[in-house]
Amino acid sequence: MVTQVSEDTKLTAIGGQTRTIGEWTTTFQLLTVVIDPYTHESAWLLETAGRILSTFSGADCRVAWTVTADERDA
């Protein structure tokens, strides 16, 4: 289910900066697959999500994985 996420939500790159979604997407649209490494359901989606992100890698958008974990578990 698609949900509108507040642009004030903060995302942290692995080993990098913390910025809001609004700051990360100022120039490009963002296509992201959100997974929770602590659930089995996320594992079911990995192959399909990888194909989707590969398909859009040449498009006019940024593609990314979003992992709902701390840096150590990501």
N, CA, C, O and CB atoms as a CASP TS submission, in Angstrom:
PFRMAT TS
TARGET T0000
AUTHOR 0000-0000-0000
METHOD Language model
MODEL 1
PARENT N/A
ATOM      1  N   MET     1       0.833  -1.160   0.000  1.00  0.00           N
ATOM      2  CA  MET     1       0.000   0.000   0.000  1.00  0.00           C
ATOM      3  C   MET     1       0.887   1.236   0.000  1.00  0.00           C
ATOM      4  O   MET     1       1.779   1.370   0.837  1.00  0.00           O
ATOM      5  CB  MET     1      -0.953  -0.009   1.200  1.00  0.00           C
ATOM      6  N   VAL     2       0.643   2.116  -0.923  1.00  0.00           N
ATOM      7  CA  VAL     2       1.407   3.358  -1.016  1.00  0.00           C
ATOM      8  C   VAL     2       0.864   4.361  -0.012  1.00  0.00           C
ATOM      9  O   VAL     2      -0.347   4.546   0.104  1.00  0.00           O
ATOM     10  CB  VAL     2       1.354   3.939  -2.451  1.00  0.00           C
ATOM     11  N   THR     3       1.765   5.003   0.707  1.00  0.00           N
ATOM     12  CA  THR     3       1.387   5.998   1.700  1.00  0.00           C
ATOM     13  C   THR     3       2.223   7.249   1.480  1.00  0.00           C
ATOM     14  O   THR     3       3.413   7.164   1.176  1.00  0.00           O
ATOM     15  CB  THR     3       1.573   5.451   3.143  1.00  0.00           C
ATOM     16  N   GLN     4       1.603   8.400   1.632  1.00  0.00           N
ATOM     17  CA  GLN     4       2.340   9.658   1.526  1.00  0.00           C
ATOM     18  C   GLN     4       3.194   9.824   2.778  1.00  0.00           C
ATOM     19  O   GLN     4       2.675   9.808   3.894  1.00  0.00           O
ATOM     20  CB  GLN     4       1.369  10.874   1.345  1.00  0.00           C
ATOM     21  N   VAL     5       4.480   9.980   2.596  1.00  0.00           N
ATOM     22  CA  VAL     5       5.410  10.139   3.712  1.00  0.00           C
ATOM     23  C   VAL     5       5.761  11.613   3.845  1.00  0.00           C
ATOM     24  O   VAL     5       5.990  12.296   2.846  1.00  0.00           O
ATOM     25  CB  VAL     5       6.694   9.276   3.508  1.00  0.00           C
ATOM     26  N   SER     6       5.804  12.097   5.071  1.00  0.00           N
ATOM     27  CA  SER     6       6.160  13.488   5.317  1.00  0.00           C
ATOM     28  C   SER     6       7.560  13.776   4.796  1.00  0.00           C
ATOM     29  O   SER     6       8.476  12.978   4.997  1.00  0.00           O
ATOM     30  CB  SER     6       6.068  13.813   6.812  1.00  0.00           C
ATOM     31  N   GLU     7       7.729  14.913   4.128  1.00  0.00           N
ATOM     32  CA  GLU     7       9.060  15.247   3.612  1.00  0.00           C
ATOM     33  C   GLU     7      10.025  15.635   4.724  1.00  0.00           C
ATOM     34  O   GLU     7      11.209  15.847   4.459  1.00  0.00           O
ATOM     35  CB  GLU     7       8.960  16.380   2.606  1.00  0.00           C
ATOM     36  N   ASP     8       9.548  15.733   5.962  1.00  0.00           N
ATOM     37  CA  ASP     8      10.418  16.010   7.108  1.00  0.00           C
ATOM     38  C   ASP     8      11.007  14.735   7.717  1.00  0.00           C
ATOM     39  O   ASP     8      11.820  14.810   8.638  1.00  0.00           O
ATOM     40  CB  ASP     8       9.644  16.773   8.171  1.00  0.00           C
ATOM     41  N   THR     9      10.602  13.560   7.209  1.00  0.00           N
ATOM     42  CA  THR     9      11.133  12.296   7.699  1.00  0.00           C
ATOM     43  C   THR     9      12.620  12.221   7.383  1.00  0.00           C
ATOM     44  O   THR     9      13.031  12.481   6.252  1.00  0.00           O
ATOM     45  CB  THR     9      10.376  11.095   7.077  1.00  0.00           C
ATOM     46  N   LYS    10      13.426  11.866   8.379  1.00  0.00           N
ATOM     47  CA  LYS    10      14.882  11.839   8.195  1.00  0.00           C
ATOM     48  C   LYS    10      15.352  10.452   7.763  1.00  0.00           C
ATOM     49  O   LYS    10      14.889   9.435   8.281  1.00  0.00           O
ATOM     50  CB  LYS    10      15.596  12.258   9.494  1.00  0.00           C
ATOM     51  N   LEU    11      16.276  10.429   6.809  1.00  0.00           N
ATOM     52  CA  LEU    11      16.919   9.205   6.339  1.00  0.00           C
ATOM     53  C   LEU    11      18.424   9.380   6.487  1.00  0.00           C
ATOM     54  O   LEU    11      18.963  10.455   6.223  1.00  0.00           O
ATOM     55  CB  LEU    11      16.528   8.883   4.854  1.00  0.00           C
ATOM     56  N   THR    12      19.099   8.310   6.913  1.00  0.00           N
ATOM     57  CA  THR    12      20.548   8.362   7.076  1.00  0.00           C
ATOM     58  C   THR    12      21.199   7.368   6.133  1.00  0.00           C
ATOM     59  O   THR    12      20.864   6.184   6.148  1.00  0.00           O
ATOM     60  CB  THR    12      20.952   8.072   8.537  1.00  0.00           C
ATOM     61  N   ALA    13      22.120   7.838   5.319  1.00  0.00           N
ATOM     62  CA  ALA    13      22.884   6.961   4.433  1.00  0.00           C
ATOM     63  C   ALA    13      23.880   6.177   5.276  1.00  0.00           C
ATOM     64  O   ALA    13      24.355   6.666   6.301  1.00  0.00           O
ATOM     65  CB  ALA    13      23.615   7.775   3.314  1.00  0.00           C
ATOM     66  N   ILE    14      24.194   4.964   4.843  1.00  0.00           N
ATOM     67  CA  ILE    14      25.162   4.154   5.580  1.00  0.00           C
ATOM     68  C   ILE    14      26.497   4.884   5.589  1.00  0.00           C
ATOM     69  O   ILE    14      27.083   5.155   4.541  1.00  0.00           O
ATOM     70  CB  ILE    14      25.308   2.731   4.952  1.00  0.00           C
ATOM     71  N   GLY    15      26.964   5.194   6.790  1.00  0.00           N
ATOM     72  CA  GLY    15      28.227   5.896   6.940  1.00  0.00           C
ATOM     73  C   GLY    15      28.203   7.329   6.439  1.00  0.00           C
ATOM     74  O   GLY    15      29.251   7.944   6.246  1.00  0.00           O
ATOM     75  N   GLY    16      27.000   7.860   6.228  1.00  0.00           N
ATOM     76  CA  GLY    16      26.917   9.187   5.628  1.00  0.00           C
ATOM     77  C   GLY    16      26.069  10.156   6.408  1.00  0.00           C
ATOM     78  O   GLY    16      25.926  10.061   7.627  1.00  0.00           O
ATOM     79  N   GLN    17      25.515  11.085   5.675  1.00  0.00           N
ATOM     80  CA  GLN    17      24.768  12.182   6.262  1.00  0.00           C
ATOM     81  C   GLN    17      23.322  11.801   6.548  1.00  0.00           C
ATOM     82  O   GLN    17      22.766  10.886   5.939  1.00  0.00           O
ATOM     83  CB  GLN    17      24.812  13.382   5.350  1.00  0.00           C
ATOM     84  N   THR    18      22.728  12.528   7.492  1.00  0.00           N
ATOM     85  CA  THR    18      21.301  12.436   7.744  1.00  0.00           C
ATOM     86  C   THR    18      20.649  13.648   7.118  1.00  0.00           C
ATOM     87  O   THR    18      21.046  14.785   7.377  1.00  0.00           O
ATOM     88  CB  THR    18      20.988  12.343   9.268  1.00  0.00           C
ATOM     89  N   ARG    19      19.646  13.401   6.292  1.00  0.00           N
ATOM     90  CA  ARG    19      18.892  14.472   5.645  1.00  0.00           C
ATOM     91  C   ARG    19      17.427  14.081   5.607  1.00  0.00           C
ATOM     92  O   ARG    19      17.076  12.914   5.781  1.00  0.00           O
ATOM     93  CB  ARG    19      19.426  14.757   4.214  1.00  0.00           C
ATOM     94  N   THR    20      16.584  15.063   5.379  1.00  0.00           N
ATOM     95  CA  THR    20      15.158  14.779   5.248  1.00  0.00           C
ATOM     96  C   THR    20      14.870  14.268   3.839  1.00  0.00           C
ATOM     97  O   THR    20      15.666  14.469   2.922  1.00  0.00           O
ATOM     98  CB  THR    20      14.310  16.043   5.559  1.00  0.00           C
ATOM     99  N   ILE    21      13.728  13.607   3.674  1.00  0.00           N
ATOM    100  CA  ILE    21      13.327  13.152   2.343  1.00  0.00           C
ATOM    101  C   ILE    21      13.239  14.342   1.402  1.00  0.00           C
ATOM    102  O   ILE    21      13.610  14.237   0.232  1.00  0.00           O
ATOM    103  CB  ILE    21      11.973  12.402   2.397  1.00  0.00           C
ATOM    104  N   GLY    22      12.756  15.464   1.896  1.00  0.00           N
ATOM    105  CA  GLY    22      12.672  16.669   1.077  1.00  0.00           C
ATOM    106  C   GLY    22      14.025  17.103   0.547  1.00  0.00           C
ATOM    107  O   GLY    22      14.134  17.547  -0.596  1.00  0.00           O
ATOM    108  N   GLU    23      15.068  16.976   1.378  1.00  0.00           N
ATOM    109  CA  GLU    23      16.422  17.344   0.944  1.00  0.00           C
ATOM    110  C   GLU    23      17.004  16.324  -0.039  1.00  0.00           C
ATOM    111  O   GLU    23      17.702  16.700  -0.981  1.00  0.00           O
ATOM    112  CB  GLU    23      17.346  17.476   2.158  1.00  0.00           C
ATOM    113  N   TRP    24      16.720  15.039   0.174  1.00  0.00           N
ATOM    114  CA  TRP    24      17.243  14.007  -0.721  1.00  0.00           C
ATOM    115  C   TRP    24      16.597  14.080  -2.101  1.00  0.00           C
ATOM    116  O   TRP    24      17.210  13.668  -3.085  1.00  0.00           O
ATOM    117  CB  TRP    24      17.021  12.624  -0.117  1.00  0.00           C
ATOM    118  N   THR    25      15.391  14.589  -2.191  1.00  0.00           N
ATOM    119  CA  THR    25      14.650  14.564  -3.466  1.00  0.00           C
ATOM    120  C   THR    25      14.458  15.950  -4.059  1.00  0.00           C
ATOM    121  O   THR    25      13.482  16.173  -4.776  1.00  0.00           O
ATOM    122  CB  THR    25      13.295  13.915  -3.267  1.00  0.00           C
ATOM    123  N   THR    26      15.346  16.875  -3.786  1.00  0.00           N
ATOM    124  CA  THR    26      15.179  18.234  -4.316  1.00  0.00           C
ATOM    125  C   THR    26      15.345  18.296  -5.821  1.00  0.00           C
ATOM    126  O   THR    26      14.711  19.131  -6.467  1.00  0.00           O
ATOM    127  CB  THR    26      16.168  19.169  -3.667  1.00  0.00           C
ATOM    128  N   THR    27      16.170  17.446  -6.399  1.00  0.00           N
ATOM    129  CA  THR    27      16.427  17.488  -7.833  1.00  0.00           C
ATOM    130  C   THR    27      15.759  16.340  -8.576  1.00  0.00           C
ATOM    131  O   THR    27      15.276  16.529  -9.692  1.00  0.00           O
ATOM    132  CB  THR    27      17.911  17.464  -8.090  1.00  0.00           C
ATOM    133  N   PHE    28      15.723  15.174  -7.986  1.00  0.00           N
ATOM    134  CA  PHE    28      15.228  13.983  -8.658  1.00  0.00           C
ATOM    135  C   PHE    28      14.071  13.359  -7.887  1.00  0.00           C
ATOM    136  O   PHE    28      13.966  13.493  -6.668  1.00  0.00           O
ATOM    137  CB  PHE    28      16.351  12.968  -8.835  1.00  0.00           C
ATOM    138  N   GLN    29      13.213  12.680  -8.627  1.00  0.00           N
ATOM    139  CA  GLN    29      12.210  11.834  -7.994  1.00  0.00           C
ATOM    140  C   GLN    29      12.946  10.632  -7.413  1.00  0.00           C
ATOM    141  O   GLN    29      13.988  10.229  -7.928  1.00  0.00           O
ATOM    142  CB  GLN    29      11.085  11.393  -9.014  1.00  0.00           C
ATOM    143  N   LEU    30      12.408  10.067  -6.353  1.00  0.00           N
ATOM    144  CA  LEU    30      13.067   8.958  -5.680  1.00  0.00           C
ATOM    145  C   LEU    30      12.182   7.720  -5.750  1.00  0.00           C
ATOM    146  O   LEU    30      11.032   7.748  -5.312  1.00  0.00           O
ATOM    147  CB  LEU    30      13.388   9.318  -4.212  1.00  0.00           C
ATOM    148  N   LEU    31      12.717   6.637  -6.299  1.00  0.00           N
ATOM    149  CA  LEU    31      12.051   5.333  -6.294  1.00  0.00           C
ATOM    150  C   LEU    31      12.796   4.483  -5.285  1.00  0.00           C
ATOM    151  O   LEU    31      13.963   4.149  -5.488  1.00  0.00           O
ATOM    152  CB  LEU    31      12.035   4.660  -7.732  1.00  0.00           C
ATOM    153  N   THR    32      12.133   4.136  -4.214  1.00  0.00           N
ATOM    154  CA  THR    32      12.804   3.376  -3.163  1.00  0.00           C
ATOM    155  C   THR    32      11.989   2.144  -2.795  1.00  0.00           C
ATOM    156  O   THR    32      10.759   2.166  -2.807  1.00  0.00           O
ATOM    157  CB  THR    32      13.034   4.253  -1.923  1.00  0.00           C
ATOM    158  N   VAL    33      12.690   1.089  -2.475  1.00  0.00           N
ATOM    159  CA  VAL    33      12.068  -0.119  -1.950  1.00  0.00           C
ATOM    160  C   VAL    33      12.400  -0.148  -0.468  1.00  0.00           C
ATOM    161  O   VAL    33      13.570  -0.118  -0.085  1.00  0.00           O
ATOM    162  CB  VAL    33      12.569  -1.428  -2.698  1.00  0.00           C
ATOM    163  N   VAL    34      11.372  -0.207   0.359  1.00  0.00           N
ATOM    164  CA  VAL    34      11.558  -0.201   1.808  1.00  0.00           C
ATOM    165  C   VAL    34      11.445  -1.632   2.317  1.00  0.00           C
ATOM    166  O   VAL    34      10.440  -2.305   2.086  1.00  0.00           O
ATOM    167  CB  VAL    34      10.515   0.726   2.510  1.00  0.00           C
ATOM    168  N   ILE    35      12.480  -2.089   3.011  1.00  0.00           N
ATOM    169  CA  ILE    35      12.451  -3.428   3.583  1.00  0.00           C
ATOM    170  C   ILE    35      12.757  -3.360   5.072  1.00  0.00           C
ATOM    171  O   ILE    35      13.466  -2.473   5.547  1.00  0.00           O
ATOM    172  CB  ILE    35      13.455  -4.353   2.865  1.00  0.00           C
ATOM    173  N   ASP    36      12.202  -4.317   5.783  1.00  0.00           N
ATOM    174  CA  ASP    36      12.446  -4.463   7.211  1.00  0.00           C
ATOM    175  C   ASP    36      13.235  -5.756   7.393  1.00  0.00           C
ATOM    176  O   ASP    36      12.673  -6.836   7.213  1.00  0.00           O
ATOM    177  CB  ASP    36      11.097  -4.477   8.040  1.00  0.00           C
ATOM    178  N   PRO    37      14.511  -5.680   7.741  1.00  0.00           N
ATOM    179  CA  PRO    37      15.330  -6.894   7.816  1.00  0.00           C
ATOM    180  C   PRO    37      14.926  -7.837   8.946  1.00  0.00           C
ATOM    181  O   PRO    37      15.457  -8.943   9.053  1.00  0.00           O
ATOM    182  CB  PRO    37      16.770  -6.516   7.984  1.00  0.00           C
ATOM    183  N   TYR    38      14.005  -7.412   9.774  1.00  0.00           N
ATOM    184  CA  TYR    38      13.592  -8.233  10.903  1.00  0.00           C
ATOM    185  C   TYR    38      12.325  -9.030  10.610  1.00  0.00           C
ATOM    186  O   TYR    38      11.789  -9.675  11.511  1.00  0.00           O
ATOM    187  CB  TYR    38      13.377  -7.364  12.116  1.00  0.00           C
ATOM    188  N   THR    39      11.830  -9.001   9.357  1.00  0.00           N
ATOM    189  CA  THR    39      10.627  -9.753   8.998  1.00  0.00           C
ATOM    190  C   THR    39      10.914 -10.673   7.815  1.00  0.00           C
ATOM    191  O   THR    39      11.746 -10.362   6.963  1.00  0.00           O
ATOM    192  CB  THR    39       9.463  -8.794   8.662  1.00  0.00           C
ATOM    193  N   HIS    40      10.220 -11.804   7.771  1.00  0.00           N
ATOM    194  CA  HIS    40      10.369 -12.748   6.660  1.00  0.00           C
ATOM    195  C   HIS    40       9.758 -12.193   5.381  1.00  0.00           C
ATOM    196  O   HIS    40      10.228 -12.503   4.286  1.00  0.00           O
ATOM    197  CB  HIS    40       9.721 -14.091   7.010  1.00  0.00           C
ATOM    198  N   GLU    41       8.713 -11.377   5.506  1.00  0.00           N
ATOM    199  CA  GLU    41       8.029 -10.848   4.328  1.00  0.00           C
ATOM    200  C   GLU    41       8.957 -10.031   3.443  1.00  0.00           C
ATOM    201  O   GLU    41       8.829 -10.069   2.219  1.00  0.00           O
ATOM    202  CB  GLU    41       6.850 -10.000   4.749  1.00  0.00           C
ATOM    203  N   SER    42       9.880  -9.301   4.030  1.00  0.00           N
ATOM    204  CA  SER    42      10.824  -8.514   3.230  1.00  0.00           C
ATOM    205  C   SER    42      11.701  -9.417   2.372  1.00  0.00           C
ATOM    206  O   SER    42      12.038  -9.060   1.243  1.00  0.00           O
ATOM    207  CB  SER    42      11.701  -7.641   4.138  1.00  0.00           C
ATOM    208  N   ALA    43      12.071 -10.572   2.889  1.00  0.00           N
ATOM    209  CA  ALA    43      12.907 -11.502   2.124  1.00  0.00           C
ATOM    210  C   ALA    43      12.189 -11.988   0.875  1.00  0.00           C
ATOM    211  O   ALA    43      12.827 -12.253  -0.145  1.00  0.00           O
ATOM    212  CB  ALA    43      13.309 -12.695   2.991  1.00  0.00           C
ATOM    213  N   TRP    44      10.872 -12.106   0.945  1.00  0.00           N
ATOM    214  CA  TRP    44      10.102 -12.568  -0.212  1.00  0.00           C
ATOM    215  C   TRP    44      10.173 -11.569  -1.364  1.00  0.00           C
ATOM    216  O   TRP    44       9.982 -11.954  -2.518  1.00  0.00           O
ATOM    217  CB  TRP    44       8.641 -12.805   0.183  1.00  0.00           C
ATOM    218  N   LEU    45      10.441 -10.311  -1.081  1.00  0.00           N
ATOM    219  CA  LEU    45      10.408  -9.257  -2.092  1.00  0.00           C
ATOM    220  C   LEU    45      11.766  -8.913  -2.695  1.00  0.00           C
ATOM    221  O   LEU    45      11.824  -8.173  -3.677  1.00  0.00           O
ATOM    222  CB  LEU    45       9.822  -8.032  -1.500  1.00  0.00           C
ATOM    223  N   LEU    46      12.841  -9.423  -2.144  1.00  0.00           N
ATOM    224  CA  LEU    46      14.180  -8.981  -2.544  1.00  0.00           C
ATOM    225  C   LEU    46      14.460  -9.141  -4.034  1.00  0.00           C
ATOM    226  O   LEU    46      14.915  -8.195  -4.677  1.00  0.00           O
ATOM    227  CB  LEU    46      15.210  -9.739  -1.769  1.00  0.00           C
ATOM    228  N   GLU    47      14.198 -10.314  -4.593  1.00  0.00           N
ATOM    229  CA  GLU    47      14.498 -10.548  -6.007  1.00  0.00           C
ATOM    230  C   GLU    47      13.655  -9.653  -6.915  1.00  0.00           C
ATOM    231  O   GLU    47      14.174  -9.038  -7.847  1.00  0.00           O
ATOM    232  CB  GLU    47      14.263 -12.019  -6.362  1.00  0.00           C
ATOM    233  N   THR    48      12.353  -9.585  -6.636  1.00  0.00           N
ATOM    234  CA  THR    48      11.463  -8.747  -7.444  1.00  0.00           C
ATOM    235  C   THR    48      11.836  -7.279  -7.325  1.00  0.00           C
ATOM    236  O   THR    48      11.887  -6.564  -8.326  1.00  0.00           O
ATOM    237  CB  THR    48      10.004  -8.952  -7.024  1.00  0.00           C
ATOM    238  N   ALA    49      12.096  -6.828  -6.110  1.00  0.00           N
ATOM    239  CA  ALA    49      12.470  -5.425  -5.906  1.00  0.00           C
ATOM    240  C   ALA    49      13.779  -5.101  -6.615  1.00  0.00           C
ATOM    241  O   ALA    49      13.921  -4.017  -7.181  1.00  0.00           O
ATOM    242  CB  ALA    49      12.594  -5.113  -4.407  1.00  0.00           C
ATOM    243  N   GLY    50      14.725  -6.015  -6.592  1.00  0.00           N
ATOM    244  CA  GLY    50      15.985  -5.808  -7.299  1.00  0.00           C
ATOM    245  C   GLY    50      15.778  -5.643  -8.792  1.00  0.00           C
ATOM    246  O   GLY    50      16.426  -4.806  -9.421  1.00  0.00           O
ATOM    247  N   ARG    51      14.873  -6.441  -9.372  1.00  0.00           N
ATOM    248  CA  ARG    51      14.570  -6.309 -10.804  1.00  0.00           C
ATOM    249  C   ARG    51      13.928  -4.963 -11.099  1.00  0.00           C
ATOM    250  O   ARG    51      14.250  -4.327 -12.102  1.00  0.00           O
ATOM    251  CB  ARG    51      13.646  -7.446 -11.270  1.00  0.00           C
ATOM    252  N   ILE    52      13.018  -4.525 -10.231  1.00  0.00           N
ATOM    253  CA  ILE    52      12.354  -3.229 -10.433  1.00  0.00           C
ATOM    254  C   ILE    52      13.377  -2.097 -10.385  1.00  0.00           C
ATOM    255  O   ILE    52      13.375  -1.219 -11.248  1.00  0.00           O
ATOM    256  CB  ILE    52      11.253  -3.003  -9.362  1.00  0.00           C
ATOM    257  N   LEU    53      14.244  -2.115  -9.387  1.00  0.00           N
ATOM    258  CA  LEU    53      15.253  -1.060  -9.272  1.00  0.00           C
ATOM    259  C   LEU    53      16.223  -1.090 -10.447  1.00  0.00           C
ATOM    260  O   LEU    53      16.645  -0.035 -10.921  1.00  0.00           O
ATOM    261  CB  LEU    53      16.022  -1.201  -7.958  1.00  0.00           C
ATOM    262  N   SER    54      16.581  -2.275 -10.921  1.00  0.00           N
ATOM    263  CA  SER    54      17.461  -2.374 -12.097  1.00  0.00           C
ATOM    264  C   SER    54      16.793  -1.795 -13.331  1.00  0.00           C
ATOM    265  O   SER    54      17.440  -1.121 -14.132  1.00  0.00           O
ATOM    266  CB  SER    54      17.855  -3.833 -12.355  1.00  0.00           C
ATOM    267  N   THR    55      15.500  -2.055 -13.488  1.00  0.00           N
ATOM    268  CA  THR    55      14.757  -1.540 -14.637  1.00  0.00           C
ATOM    269  C   THR    55      14.749  -0.020 -14.643  1.00  0.00           C
ATOM    270  O   THR    55      14.888   0.596 -15.699  1.00  0.00           O
ATOM    271  CB  THR    55      13.323  -2.072 -14.631  1.00  0.00           C
ATOM    272  N   PHE    56      14.587   0.588 -13.479  1.00  0.00           N
ATOM    273  CA  PHE    56      14.499   2.043 -13.385  1.00  0.00           C
ATOM    274  C   PHE    56      15.855   2.729 -13.207  1.00  0.00           C
ATOM    275  O   PHE    56      15.906   3.954 -13.097  1.00  0.00           O
ATOM    276  CB  PHE    56      13.603   2.414 -12.242  1.00  0.00           C
ATOM    277  N   SER    57      16.939   1.979 -13.176  1.00  0.00           N
ATOM    278  CA  SER    57      18.247   2.590 -12.914  1.00  0.00           C
ATOM    279  C   SER    57      18.662   3.600 -13.979  1.00  0.00           C
ATOM    280  O   SER    57      19.450   4.500 -13.686  1.00  0.00           O
ATOM    281  CB  SER    57      19.299   1.516 -12.810  1.00  0.00           C
ATOM    282  N   GLY    58      18.164   3.480 -15.191  1.00  0.00           N
ATOM    283  CA  GLY    58      18.498   4.432 -16.240  1.00  0.00           C
ATOM    284  C   GLY    58      17.464   5.522 -16.428  1.00  0.00           C
ATOM    285  O   GLY    58      17.603   6.364 -17.315  1.00  0.00           O
ATOM    286  N   ALA    59      16.432   5.519 -15.607  1.00  0.00           N
ATOM    287  CA  ALA    59      15.350   6.500 -15.727  1.00  0.00           C
ATOM    288  C   ALA    59      15.730   7.818 -15.056  1.00  0.00           C
ATOM    289  O   ALA    59      16.762   7.916 -14.392  1.00  0.00           O
ATOM    290  CB  ALA    59      14.055   5.948 -15.109  1.00  0.00           C
ATOM    291  N   ASP    60      14.889   8.817 -15.238  1.00  0.00           N
ATOM    292  CA  ASP    60      15.122  10.134 -14.628  1.00  0.00           C
ATOM    293  C   ASP    60      14.648  10.155 -13.178  1.00  0.00           C
ATOM    294  O   ASP    60      13.857  11.013 -12.785  1.00  0.00           O
ATOM    295  CB  ASP    60      14.405  11.235 -15.431  1.00  0.00           C
ATOM    296  N   CYS    61      15.133   9.214 -12.401  1.00  0.00           N
ATOM    297  CA  CYS    61      14.823   9.168 -10.973  1.00  0.00           C
ATOM    298  C   CYS    61      15.988   8.478 -10.275  1.00  0.00           C
ATOM    299  O   CYS    61      16.782   7.777 -10.901  1.00  0.00           O
ATOM    300  CB  CYS    61      13.461   8.418 -10.695  1.00  0.00           C
ATOM    301  N   ARG    62      16.069   8.687  -8.994  1.00  0.00           N
ATOM    302  CA  ARG    62      17.069   7.994  -8.186  1.00  0.00           C
ATOM    303  C   ARG    62      16.421   6.719  -7.668  1.00  0.00           C
ATOM    304  O   ARG    62      15.257   6.730  -7.268  1.00  0.00           O
ATOM    305  CB  ARG    62      17.597   8.897  -7.003  1.00  0.00           C
ATOM    306  N   VAL    63      17.166   5.628  -7.673  1.00  0.00           N
ATOM    307  CA  VAL    63      16.655   4.376  -7.126  1.00  0.00           C
ATOM    308  C   VAL    63      17.456   4.037  -5.880  1.00  0.00           C
ATOM    309  O   VAL    63      18.655   4.308  -5.804  1.00  0.00           O
ATOM    310  CB  VAL    63      16.732   3.221  -8.175  1.00  0.00           C
ATOM    311  N   ALA    64      16.781   3.439  -4.903  1.00  0.00           N
ATOM    312  CA  ALA    64      17.464   3.166  -3.640  1.00  0.00           C
ATOM    313  C   ALA    64      16.747   2.081  -2.859  1.00  0.00           C
ATOM    314  O   ALA    64      15.550   1.845  -3.024  1.00  0.00           O
ATOM    315  CB  ALA    64      17.566   4.436  -2.800  1.00  0.00           C
ATOM    316  N   TRP    65      17.510   1.439  -2.015  1.00  0.00           N
ATOM    317  CA  TRP    65      16.959   0.554  -0.999  1.00  0.00           C
ATOM    318  C   TRP    65      16.857   1.367   0.287  1.00  0.00           C
ATOM    319  O   TRP    65      17.787   2.096   0.632  1.00  0.00           O
ATOM    320  CB  TRP    65      17.845  -0.741  -0.805  1.00  0.00           C
ATOM    321  N   THR    66      15.755   1.250   0.989  1.00  0.00           N
ATOM    322  CA  THR    66      15.612   1.852   2.312  1.00  0.00           C
ATOM    323  C   THR    66      15.443   0.707   3.300  1.00  0.00           C
ATOM    324  O   THR    66      14.495  -0.073   3.199  1.00  0.00           O
ATOM    325  CB  THR    66      14.392   2.862   2.375  1.00  0.00           C
ATOM    326  N   VAL    67      16.356   0.607   4.246  1.00  0.00           N
ATOM    327  CA  VAL    67      16.341  -0.474   5.225  1.00  0.00           C
ATOM    328  C   VAL    67      15.956   0.114   6.571  1.00  0.00           C
ATOM    329  O   VAL    67      16.591   1.052   7.052  1.00  0.00           O
ATOM    330  CB  VAL    67      17.724  -1.198   5.301  1.00  0.00           C
ATOM    331  N   THR    68      14.915  -0.440   7.174  1.00  0.00           N
ATOM    332  CA  THR    68      14.438   0.077   8.458  1.00  0.00           C
ATOM    333  C   THR    68      15.219  -0.577   9.597  1.00  0.00           C
ATOM    334  O   THR    68      14.683  -1.381  10.360  1.00  0.00           O
ATOM    335  CB  THR    68      12.911  -0.176   8.625  1.00  0.00           C
ATOM    336  N   ALA    69      16.485  -0.217   9.691  1.00  0.00           N
ATOM    337  CA  ALA    69      17.364  -0.768  10.718  1.00  0.00           C
ATOM    338  C   ALA    69      18.440   0.254  11.023  1.00  0.00           C
ATOM    339  O   ALA    69      18.596   1.247  10.312  1.00  0.00           O
ATOM    340  CB  ALA    69      17.991  -2.122  10.267  1.00  0.00           C
ATOM    341  N   ASP    70      19.176   0.001  12.083  1.00  0.00           N
ATOM    342  CA  ASP    70      20.298   0.888  12.361  1.00  0.00           C
ATOM    343  C   ASP    70      21.453   0.546  11.421  1.00  0.00           C
ATOM    344  O   ASP    70      21.380  -0.432  10.677  1.00  0.00           O
ATOM    345  CB  ASP    70      20.741   0.774  13.847  1.00  0.00           C
ATOM    346  N   GLU    71      22.498   1.335  11.450  1.00  0.00           N
ATOM    347  CA  GLU    71      23.612   1.164  10.508  1.00  0.00           C
ATOM    348  C   GLU    71      24.278  -0.202  10.645  1.00  0.00           C
ATOM    349  O   GLU    71      24.696  -0.789   9.647  1.00  0.00           O
ATOM    350  CB  GLU    71      24.648   2.261  10.719  1.00  0.00           C
ATOM    351  N   ARG    72      24.379  -0.704  11.853  1.00  0.00           N
ATOM    352  CA  ARG    72      25.029  -1.999  12.094  1.00  0.00           C
ATOM    353  C   ARG    72      24.262  -3.134  11.420  1.00  0.00           C
ATOM    354  O   ARG    72      24.876  -4.019  10.824  1.00  0.00           O
ATOM    355  CB  ARG    72      25.145  -2.268  13.604  1.00  0.00           C
ATOM    356  N   ASP    73      22.936  -3.124  11.504  1.00  0.00           N
ATOM    357  CA  ASP    73      22.126  -4.196  10.934  1.00  0.00           C
ATOM    358  C   ASP    73      21.850  -4.016   9.451  1.00  0.00           C
ATOM    359  O   ASP    73      21.463  -4.971   8.779  1.00  0.00           O
ATOM    360  CB  ASP    73      20.830  -4.293  11.670  1.00  0.00           C
ATOM    361  N   ALA    74      22.042  -2.809   8.925  1.00  0.00           N
ATOM    362  CA  ALA    74      21.776  -2.574   7.503  1.00  0.00           C
ATOM    363  C   ALA    74      22.858  -3.220   6.685  1.00  0.00           C
ATOM    364  O   ALA    74      22.830  -3.145   5.456  1.00  0.00           O
ATOM    365  CB  ALA    74      21.686  -1.069   7.186  1.00  0.00           C
TER
END
